[in-house]
Short mmCIF file of C-alpha atoms and ligand atoms in Angstrom, two decimals:
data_model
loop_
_atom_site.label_atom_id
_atom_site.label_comp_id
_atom_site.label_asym_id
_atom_site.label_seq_id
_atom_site.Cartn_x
_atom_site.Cartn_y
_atom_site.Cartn_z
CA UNK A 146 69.00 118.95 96.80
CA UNK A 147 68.37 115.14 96.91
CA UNK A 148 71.05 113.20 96.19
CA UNK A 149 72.11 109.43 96.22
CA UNK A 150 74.96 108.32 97.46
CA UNK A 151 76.59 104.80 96.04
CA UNK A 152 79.01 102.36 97.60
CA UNK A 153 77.71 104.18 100.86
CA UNK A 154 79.25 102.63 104.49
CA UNK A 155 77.57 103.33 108.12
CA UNK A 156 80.69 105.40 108.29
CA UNK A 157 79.49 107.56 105.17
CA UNK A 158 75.79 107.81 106.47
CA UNK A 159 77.39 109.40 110.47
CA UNK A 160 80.04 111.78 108.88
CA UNK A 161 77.64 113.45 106.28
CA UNK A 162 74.42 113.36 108.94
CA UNK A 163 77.01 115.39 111.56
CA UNK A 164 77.29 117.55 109.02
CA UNK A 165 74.51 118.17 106.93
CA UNK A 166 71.27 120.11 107.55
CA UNK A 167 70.36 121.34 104.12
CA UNK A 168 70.57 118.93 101.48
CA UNK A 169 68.11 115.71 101.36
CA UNK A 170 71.13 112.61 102.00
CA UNK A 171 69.63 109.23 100.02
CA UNK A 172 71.79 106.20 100.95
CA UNK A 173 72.75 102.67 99.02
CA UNK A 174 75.19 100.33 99.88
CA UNK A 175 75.19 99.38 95.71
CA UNK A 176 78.49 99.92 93.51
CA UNK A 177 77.45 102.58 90.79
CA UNK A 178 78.22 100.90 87.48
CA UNK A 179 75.86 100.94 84.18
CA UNK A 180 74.03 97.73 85.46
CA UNK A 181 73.21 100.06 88.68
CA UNK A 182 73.10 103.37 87.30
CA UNK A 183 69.10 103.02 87.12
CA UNK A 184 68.72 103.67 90.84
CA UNK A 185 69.68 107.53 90.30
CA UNK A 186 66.77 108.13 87.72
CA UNK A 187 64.69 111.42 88.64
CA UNK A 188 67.89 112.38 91.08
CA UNK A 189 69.41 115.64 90.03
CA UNK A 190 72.92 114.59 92.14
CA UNK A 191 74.55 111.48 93.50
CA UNK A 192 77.97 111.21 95.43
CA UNK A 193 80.17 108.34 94.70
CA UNK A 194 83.89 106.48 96.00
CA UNK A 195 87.15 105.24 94.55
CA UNK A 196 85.71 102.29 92.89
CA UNK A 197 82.16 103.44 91.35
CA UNK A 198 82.58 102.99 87.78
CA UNK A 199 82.00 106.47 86.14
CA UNK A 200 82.82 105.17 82.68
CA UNK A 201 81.35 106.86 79.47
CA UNK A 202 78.22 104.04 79.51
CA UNK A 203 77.67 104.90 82.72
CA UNK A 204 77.73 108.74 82.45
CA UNK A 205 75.14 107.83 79.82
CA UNK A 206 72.90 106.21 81.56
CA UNK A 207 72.99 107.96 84.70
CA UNK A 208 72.49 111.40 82.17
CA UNK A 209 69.34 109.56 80.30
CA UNK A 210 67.87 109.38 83.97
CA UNK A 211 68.42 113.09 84.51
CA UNK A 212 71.26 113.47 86.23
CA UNK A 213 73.30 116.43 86.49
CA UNK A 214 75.64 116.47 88.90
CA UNK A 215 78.19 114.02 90.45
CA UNK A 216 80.41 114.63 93.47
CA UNK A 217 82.82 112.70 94.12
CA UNK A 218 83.64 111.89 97.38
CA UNK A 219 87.53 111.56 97.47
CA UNK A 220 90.58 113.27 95.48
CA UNK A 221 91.70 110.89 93.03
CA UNK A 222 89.30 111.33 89.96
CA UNK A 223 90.91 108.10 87.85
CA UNK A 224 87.26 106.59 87.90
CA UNK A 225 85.64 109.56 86.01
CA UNK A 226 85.28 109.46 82.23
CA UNK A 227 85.74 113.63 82.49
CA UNK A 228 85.26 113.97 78.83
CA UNK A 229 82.12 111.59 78.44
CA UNK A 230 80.74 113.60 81.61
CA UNK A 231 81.53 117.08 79.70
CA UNK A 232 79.94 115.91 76.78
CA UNK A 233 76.58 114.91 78.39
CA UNK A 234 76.27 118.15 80.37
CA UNK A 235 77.14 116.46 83.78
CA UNK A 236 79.28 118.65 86.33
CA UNK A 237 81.75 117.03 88.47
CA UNK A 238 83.17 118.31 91.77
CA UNK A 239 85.88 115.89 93.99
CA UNK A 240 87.20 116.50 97.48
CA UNK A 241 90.49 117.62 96.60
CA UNK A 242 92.38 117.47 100.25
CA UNK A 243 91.44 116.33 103.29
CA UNK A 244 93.78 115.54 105.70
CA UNK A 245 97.40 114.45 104.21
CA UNK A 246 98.12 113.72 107.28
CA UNK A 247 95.82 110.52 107.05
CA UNK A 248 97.78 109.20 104.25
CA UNK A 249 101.33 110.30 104.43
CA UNK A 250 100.96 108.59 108.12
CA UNK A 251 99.33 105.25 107.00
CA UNK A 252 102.57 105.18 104.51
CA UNK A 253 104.70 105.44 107.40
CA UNK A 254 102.91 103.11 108.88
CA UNK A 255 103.10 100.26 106.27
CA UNK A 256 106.97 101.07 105.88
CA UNK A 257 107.56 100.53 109.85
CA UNK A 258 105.32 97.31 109.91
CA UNK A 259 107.33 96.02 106.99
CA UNK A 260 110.89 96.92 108.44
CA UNK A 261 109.99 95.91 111.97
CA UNK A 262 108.05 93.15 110.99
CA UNK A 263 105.17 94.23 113.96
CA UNK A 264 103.00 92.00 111.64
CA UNK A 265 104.62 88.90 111.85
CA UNK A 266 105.53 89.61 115.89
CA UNK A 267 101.30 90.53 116.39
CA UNK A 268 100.92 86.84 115.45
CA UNK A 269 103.61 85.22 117.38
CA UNK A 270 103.46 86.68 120.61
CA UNK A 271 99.89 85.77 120.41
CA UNK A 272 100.72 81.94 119.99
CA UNK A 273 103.78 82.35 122.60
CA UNK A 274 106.22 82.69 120.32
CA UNK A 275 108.69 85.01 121.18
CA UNK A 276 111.57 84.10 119.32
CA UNK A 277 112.79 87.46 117.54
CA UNK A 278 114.49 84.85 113.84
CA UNK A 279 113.15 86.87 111.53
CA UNK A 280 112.26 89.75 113.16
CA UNK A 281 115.24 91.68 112.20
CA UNK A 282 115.09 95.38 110.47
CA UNK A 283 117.10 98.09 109.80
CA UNK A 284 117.52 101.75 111.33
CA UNK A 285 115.94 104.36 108.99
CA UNK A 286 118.07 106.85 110.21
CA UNK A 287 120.41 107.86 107.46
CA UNK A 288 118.37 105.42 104.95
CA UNK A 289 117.95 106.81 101.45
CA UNK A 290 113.49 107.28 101.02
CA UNK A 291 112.37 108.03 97.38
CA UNK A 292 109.22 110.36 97.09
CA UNK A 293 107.35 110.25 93.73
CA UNK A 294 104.53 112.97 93.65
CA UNK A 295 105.55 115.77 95.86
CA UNK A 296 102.13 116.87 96.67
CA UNK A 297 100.22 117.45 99.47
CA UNK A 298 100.46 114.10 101.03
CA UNK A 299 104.26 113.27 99.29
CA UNK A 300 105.08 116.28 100.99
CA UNK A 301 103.87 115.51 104.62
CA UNK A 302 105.55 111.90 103.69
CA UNK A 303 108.66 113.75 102.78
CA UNK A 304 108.86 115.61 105.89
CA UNK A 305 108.39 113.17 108.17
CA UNK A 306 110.99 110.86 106.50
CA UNK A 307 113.01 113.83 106.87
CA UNK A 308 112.44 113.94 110.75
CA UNK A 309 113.53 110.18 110.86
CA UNK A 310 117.45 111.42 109.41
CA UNK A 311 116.50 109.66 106.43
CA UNK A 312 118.28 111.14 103.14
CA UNK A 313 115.08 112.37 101.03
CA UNK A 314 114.64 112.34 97.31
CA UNK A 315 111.74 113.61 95.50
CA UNK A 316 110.80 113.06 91.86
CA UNK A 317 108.16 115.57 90.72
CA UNK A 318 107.96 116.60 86.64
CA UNK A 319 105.36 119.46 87.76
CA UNK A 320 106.50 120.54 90.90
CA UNK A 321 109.67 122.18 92.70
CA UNK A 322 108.42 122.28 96.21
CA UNK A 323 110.92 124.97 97.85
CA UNK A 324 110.21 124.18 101.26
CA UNK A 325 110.73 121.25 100.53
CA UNK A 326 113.81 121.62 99.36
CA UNK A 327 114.61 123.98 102.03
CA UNK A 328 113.47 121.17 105.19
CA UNK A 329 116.36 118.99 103.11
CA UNK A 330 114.74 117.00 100.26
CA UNK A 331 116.59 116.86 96.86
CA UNK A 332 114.22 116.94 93.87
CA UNK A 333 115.92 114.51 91.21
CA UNK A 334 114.62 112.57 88.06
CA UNK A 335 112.98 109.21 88.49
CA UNK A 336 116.12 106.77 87.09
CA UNK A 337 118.71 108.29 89.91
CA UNK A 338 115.59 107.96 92.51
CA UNK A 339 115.12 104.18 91.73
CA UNK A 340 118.52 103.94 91.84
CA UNK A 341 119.67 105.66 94.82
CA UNK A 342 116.74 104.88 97.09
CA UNK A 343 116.40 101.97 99.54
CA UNK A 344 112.38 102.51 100.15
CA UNK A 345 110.33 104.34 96.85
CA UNK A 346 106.69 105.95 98.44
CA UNK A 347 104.49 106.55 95.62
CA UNK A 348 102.29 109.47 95.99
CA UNK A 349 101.29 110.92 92.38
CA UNK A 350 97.86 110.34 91.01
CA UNK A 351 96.94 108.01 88.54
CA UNK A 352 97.02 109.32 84.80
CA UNK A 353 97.35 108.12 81.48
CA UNK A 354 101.56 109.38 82.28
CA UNK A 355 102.01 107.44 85.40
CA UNK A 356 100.03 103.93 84.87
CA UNK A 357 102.68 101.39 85.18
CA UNK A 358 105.18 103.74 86.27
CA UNK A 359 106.34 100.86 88.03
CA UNK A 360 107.10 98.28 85.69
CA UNK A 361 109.28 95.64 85.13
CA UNK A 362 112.02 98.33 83.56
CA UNK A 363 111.42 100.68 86.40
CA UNK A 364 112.14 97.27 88.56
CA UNK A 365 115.53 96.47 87.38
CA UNK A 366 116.52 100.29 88.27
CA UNK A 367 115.68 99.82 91.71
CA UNK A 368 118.10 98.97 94.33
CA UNK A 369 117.90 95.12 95.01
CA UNK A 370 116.12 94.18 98.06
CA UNK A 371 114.31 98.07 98.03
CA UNK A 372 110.86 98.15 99.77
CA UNK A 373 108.18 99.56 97.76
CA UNK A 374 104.64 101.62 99.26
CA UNK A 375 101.51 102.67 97.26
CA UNK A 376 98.65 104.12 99.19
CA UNK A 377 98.24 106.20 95.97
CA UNK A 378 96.45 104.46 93.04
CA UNK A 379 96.76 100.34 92.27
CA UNK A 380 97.58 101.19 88.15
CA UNK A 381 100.81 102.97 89.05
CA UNK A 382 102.17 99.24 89.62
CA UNK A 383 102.51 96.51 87.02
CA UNK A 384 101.29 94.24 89.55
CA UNK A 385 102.32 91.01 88.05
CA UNK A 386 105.87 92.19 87.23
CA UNK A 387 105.90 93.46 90.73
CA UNK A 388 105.27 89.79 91.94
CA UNK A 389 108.72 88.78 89.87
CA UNK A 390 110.44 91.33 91.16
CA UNK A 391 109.32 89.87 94.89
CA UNK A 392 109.49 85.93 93.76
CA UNK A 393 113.69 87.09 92.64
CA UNK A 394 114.37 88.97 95.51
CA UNK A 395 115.12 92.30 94.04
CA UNK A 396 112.07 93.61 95.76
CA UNK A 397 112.56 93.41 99.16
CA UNK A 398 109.18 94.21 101.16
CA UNK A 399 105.74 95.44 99.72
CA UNK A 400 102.98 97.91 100.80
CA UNK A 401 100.36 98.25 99.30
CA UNK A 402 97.15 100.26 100.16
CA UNK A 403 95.42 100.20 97.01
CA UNK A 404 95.28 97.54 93.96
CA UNK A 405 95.06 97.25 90.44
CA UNK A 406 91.93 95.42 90.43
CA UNK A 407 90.63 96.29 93.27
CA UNK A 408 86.88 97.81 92.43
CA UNK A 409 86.70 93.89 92.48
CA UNK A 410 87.66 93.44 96.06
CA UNK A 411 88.03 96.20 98.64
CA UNK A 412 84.91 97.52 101.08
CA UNK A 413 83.49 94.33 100.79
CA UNK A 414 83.33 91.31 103.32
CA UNK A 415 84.45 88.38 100.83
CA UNK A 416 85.42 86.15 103.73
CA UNK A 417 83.25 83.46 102.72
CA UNK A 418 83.67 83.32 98.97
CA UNK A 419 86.73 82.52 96.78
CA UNK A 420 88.45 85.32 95.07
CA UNK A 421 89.67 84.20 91.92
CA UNK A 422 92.06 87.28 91.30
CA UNK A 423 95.36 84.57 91.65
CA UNK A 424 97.55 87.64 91.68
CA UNK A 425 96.47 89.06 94.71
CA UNK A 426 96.05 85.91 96.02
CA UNK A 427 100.12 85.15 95.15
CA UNK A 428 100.81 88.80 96.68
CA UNK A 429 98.92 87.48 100.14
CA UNK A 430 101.41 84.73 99.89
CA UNK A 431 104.46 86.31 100.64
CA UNK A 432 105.57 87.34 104.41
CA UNK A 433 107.31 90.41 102.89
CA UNK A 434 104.12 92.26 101.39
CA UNK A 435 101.23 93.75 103.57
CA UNK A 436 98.30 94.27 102.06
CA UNK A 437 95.63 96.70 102.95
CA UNK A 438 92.18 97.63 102.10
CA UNK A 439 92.62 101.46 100.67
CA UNK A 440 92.34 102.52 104.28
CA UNK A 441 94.57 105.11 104.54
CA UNK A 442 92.55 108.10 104.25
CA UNK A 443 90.07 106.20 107.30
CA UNK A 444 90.56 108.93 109.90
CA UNK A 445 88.12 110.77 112.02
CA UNK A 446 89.38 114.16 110.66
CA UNK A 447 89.80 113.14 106.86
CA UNK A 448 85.81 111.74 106.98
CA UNK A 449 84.77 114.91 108.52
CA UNK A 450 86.94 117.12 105.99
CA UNK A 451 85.51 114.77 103.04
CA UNK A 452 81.99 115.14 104.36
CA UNK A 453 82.27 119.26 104.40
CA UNK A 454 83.62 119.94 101.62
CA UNK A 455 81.14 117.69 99.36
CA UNK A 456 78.75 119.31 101.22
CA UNK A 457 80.04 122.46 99.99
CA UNK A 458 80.35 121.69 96.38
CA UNK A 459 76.86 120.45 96.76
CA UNK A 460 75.64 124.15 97.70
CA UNK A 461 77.98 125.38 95.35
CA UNK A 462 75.95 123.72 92.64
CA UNK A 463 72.65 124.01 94.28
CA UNK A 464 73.22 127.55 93.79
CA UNK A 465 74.52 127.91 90.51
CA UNK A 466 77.99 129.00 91.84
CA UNK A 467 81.58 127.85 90.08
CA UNK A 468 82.49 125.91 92.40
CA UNK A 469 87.10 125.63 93.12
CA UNK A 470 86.94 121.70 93.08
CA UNK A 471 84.84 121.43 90.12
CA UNK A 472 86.65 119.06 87.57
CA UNK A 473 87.13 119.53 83.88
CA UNK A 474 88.49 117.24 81.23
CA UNK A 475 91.64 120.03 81.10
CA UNK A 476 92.32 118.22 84.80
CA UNK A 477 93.25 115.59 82.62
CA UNK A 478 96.28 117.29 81.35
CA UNK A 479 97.80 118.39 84.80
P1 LIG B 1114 98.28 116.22 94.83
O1 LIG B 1114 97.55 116.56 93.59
O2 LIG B 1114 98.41 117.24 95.92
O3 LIG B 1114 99.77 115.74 94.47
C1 LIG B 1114 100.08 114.84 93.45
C2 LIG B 1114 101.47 115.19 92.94
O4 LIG B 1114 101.86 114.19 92.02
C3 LIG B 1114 101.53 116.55 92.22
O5 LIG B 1114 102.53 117.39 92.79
C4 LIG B 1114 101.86 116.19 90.79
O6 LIG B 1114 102.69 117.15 90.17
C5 LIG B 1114 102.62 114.87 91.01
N1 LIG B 1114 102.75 114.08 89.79
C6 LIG B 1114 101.94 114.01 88.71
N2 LIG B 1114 102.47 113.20 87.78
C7 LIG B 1114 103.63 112.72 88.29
C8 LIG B 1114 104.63 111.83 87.81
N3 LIG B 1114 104.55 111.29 86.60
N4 LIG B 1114 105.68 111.55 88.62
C9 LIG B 1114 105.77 112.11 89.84
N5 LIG B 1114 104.88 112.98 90.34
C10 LIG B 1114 103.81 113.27 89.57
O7 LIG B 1114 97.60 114.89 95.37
P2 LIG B 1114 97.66 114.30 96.86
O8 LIG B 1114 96.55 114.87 97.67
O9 LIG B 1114 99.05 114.39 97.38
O10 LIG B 1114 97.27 112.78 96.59
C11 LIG B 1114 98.14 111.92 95.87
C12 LIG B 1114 97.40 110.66 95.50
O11 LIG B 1114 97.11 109.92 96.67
C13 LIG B 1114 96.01 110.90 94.86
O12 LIG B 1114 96.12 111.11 93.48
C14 LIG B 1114 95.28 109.64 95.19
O13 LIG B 1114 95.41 108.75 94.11
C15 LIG B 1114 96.01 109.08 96.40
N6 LIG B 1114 95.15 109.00 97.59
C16 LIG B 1114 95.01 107.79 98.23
C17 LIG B 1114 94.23 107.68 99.35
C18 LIG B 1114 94.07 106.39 100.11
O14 LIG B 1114 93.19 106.27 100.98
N7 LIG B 1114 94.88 105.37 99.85
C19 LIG B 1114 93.49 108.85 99.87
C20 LIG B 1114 93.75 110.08 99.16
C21 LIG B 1114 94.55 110.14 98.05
#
């Protein structure tokens, strides 16, 4: 099947050549929005990222060129008008896992850089600095971690907070993970979680339920000076409430993997241009937050995992078979 691929990287074009040999691989580097939707016309497939715009005017369009099929390739599906796409006849598949590891471990990561400062010590010791003012962080062992979304990468999170002697709690309104529980996580509701934990990991998906979970309510629960990470999805923070909460003190170290507004932003090189989004910019201002590109699923194994399995859904529908990681608008309501 010929199919286009949008917001398409080298990386993109090396993963899916190792491991394609059947279906005919059409790259651009374009964002798929309604403006760009034109470029899929006589295509019966294209495969798109986090920040293509699948909104219902874009469904449209792409469906007036003759498009049938979308795959998505990555596992939140936040971008995706599913109802508009039902309504116009166009299937949707997504990657649904690919390596938890990838993510659960860049979460880890962003919590040790902000607690050991390695970010701030990277730049000194490169300018011969090598006083340690500042430096200071805390043992995790025995720390209190918060897990929202107790999924497949909250759970790898989980577990590995669990092998630091960290106390773990989980909140999860659709899941009781019991091995989970069993390793030594306590499932509790979000207000004693807020309140009891001393770094919150956010790993549920994006949903009409959990956009602004953090707010500036959620906030005030929180223990003061708590470090917050979101490698999950940028709407599940109130971003500028977030930057109070960091201006007072009450939050005491960001990390953040993915942003609000970032389809404006991220996978592009905007080093020579002004960005005009003044609350990232304020975010970038603080020595406290680390900000990163949505990079944490960027592993060898997760591309190689994304790039089978779309390949797979692409046969799937090639072939006229239901295909496991097809999406419906009833996805909406899990
Ligand atoms: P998953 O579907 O396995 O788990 C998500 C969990 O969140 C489920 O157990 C679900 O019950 C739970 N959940 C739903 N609503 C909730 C709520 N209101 N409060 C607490 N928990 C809730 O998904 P997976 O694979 O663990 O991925 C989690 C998220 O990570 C994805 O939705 C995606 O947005 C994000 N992600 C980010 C990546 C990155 O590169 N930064 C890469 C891959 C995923």
């Amino acid at each position: 099947m010929r199919v286009l691929f949008f917001s398409a990287r080298p990386y993109d074009r090396r993963s899916f050549a190792a491991a394609n040999g059947r279906h005919e691989l059409v790259f651009t580097e374009t964002r798929l929005s309604a403006q760009t939707a034109g470029l899929a016309a006589s295509y019966p497939a294209i495969c798109t990222f986090v920040n293509d715009r699948l909104d219902a005017e874009t469904l449209a369009a792409l469906a007036a060129g003759g498009l049938r099929y979308v795959a998505l390739r990555c596992a939140g599906f936040n971008q995706v008008d599913l109802r508009a796409a039902e309504r116009l006849g166009i299937e949707v598949a997504r990657v649904p896992a690919y390596s938890p590891y990838a993510v659960a471990e860049y979460a880890v990561g962003l919590l040790l850089t902000l607690n050991r400062k390695f970010h701030r010590a990277y730049n000194r010791v490169r300018e011969n600095n090598f006083l340690l003012d500042g430096l200071e962080g805390f043992d995790l062992h025995g720390k209190t971690v918060g897990v929202v979304g107790a999924g497949r990468i909250g759970a790898v999170f989980a577990n590995i907070m669990l092998g630091f002697g960290c106390r773990v709690l989980v909140h999860d309104p659709h899941s009781d993970d019991a091995a989970l529980r069993a390793a030594g996580a306590q499932f509790v509701g979000l207000d004693t979680l807020l309140a009891q934990a001393q770094i919150v990991s956010l790993h549920c998906p994006l949903t009409p339920e959990t956009h602004h979970l953090i707010d500036a309510a959620a906030l005030a629960r929180m223990q003061h000076g708590a470090m917050l990470i979101n490698t999950s999805r940028g709407g599940l923070l109130d971003t500028a409430a977030v930057v109070g909460a960091l201006k007072s003190g009450r939050l005491g170290a960001l990390g953040l993997d993915v942003y609000e507004q970032e389809g404006d932003l991220f996978f592009e090189d905007l080093s020579s241009t002004i960005v005009e989004d003044d609350v990232f910019q304020r975010l970038l201002t603080f020595p406290n937050v680390v900000v990163t590109g949505h990079q944490a699923f960027f592993t060898q194994e997760a591309l190689a995992a994304i790039a089978r399995t779309t390949l797979v859904n692409l046969d799937d529908f090639a072939a006229g078979r239901p295909c496991p990681n097809r999406l419906t608008a009833a996805a909406l309501l899990r």
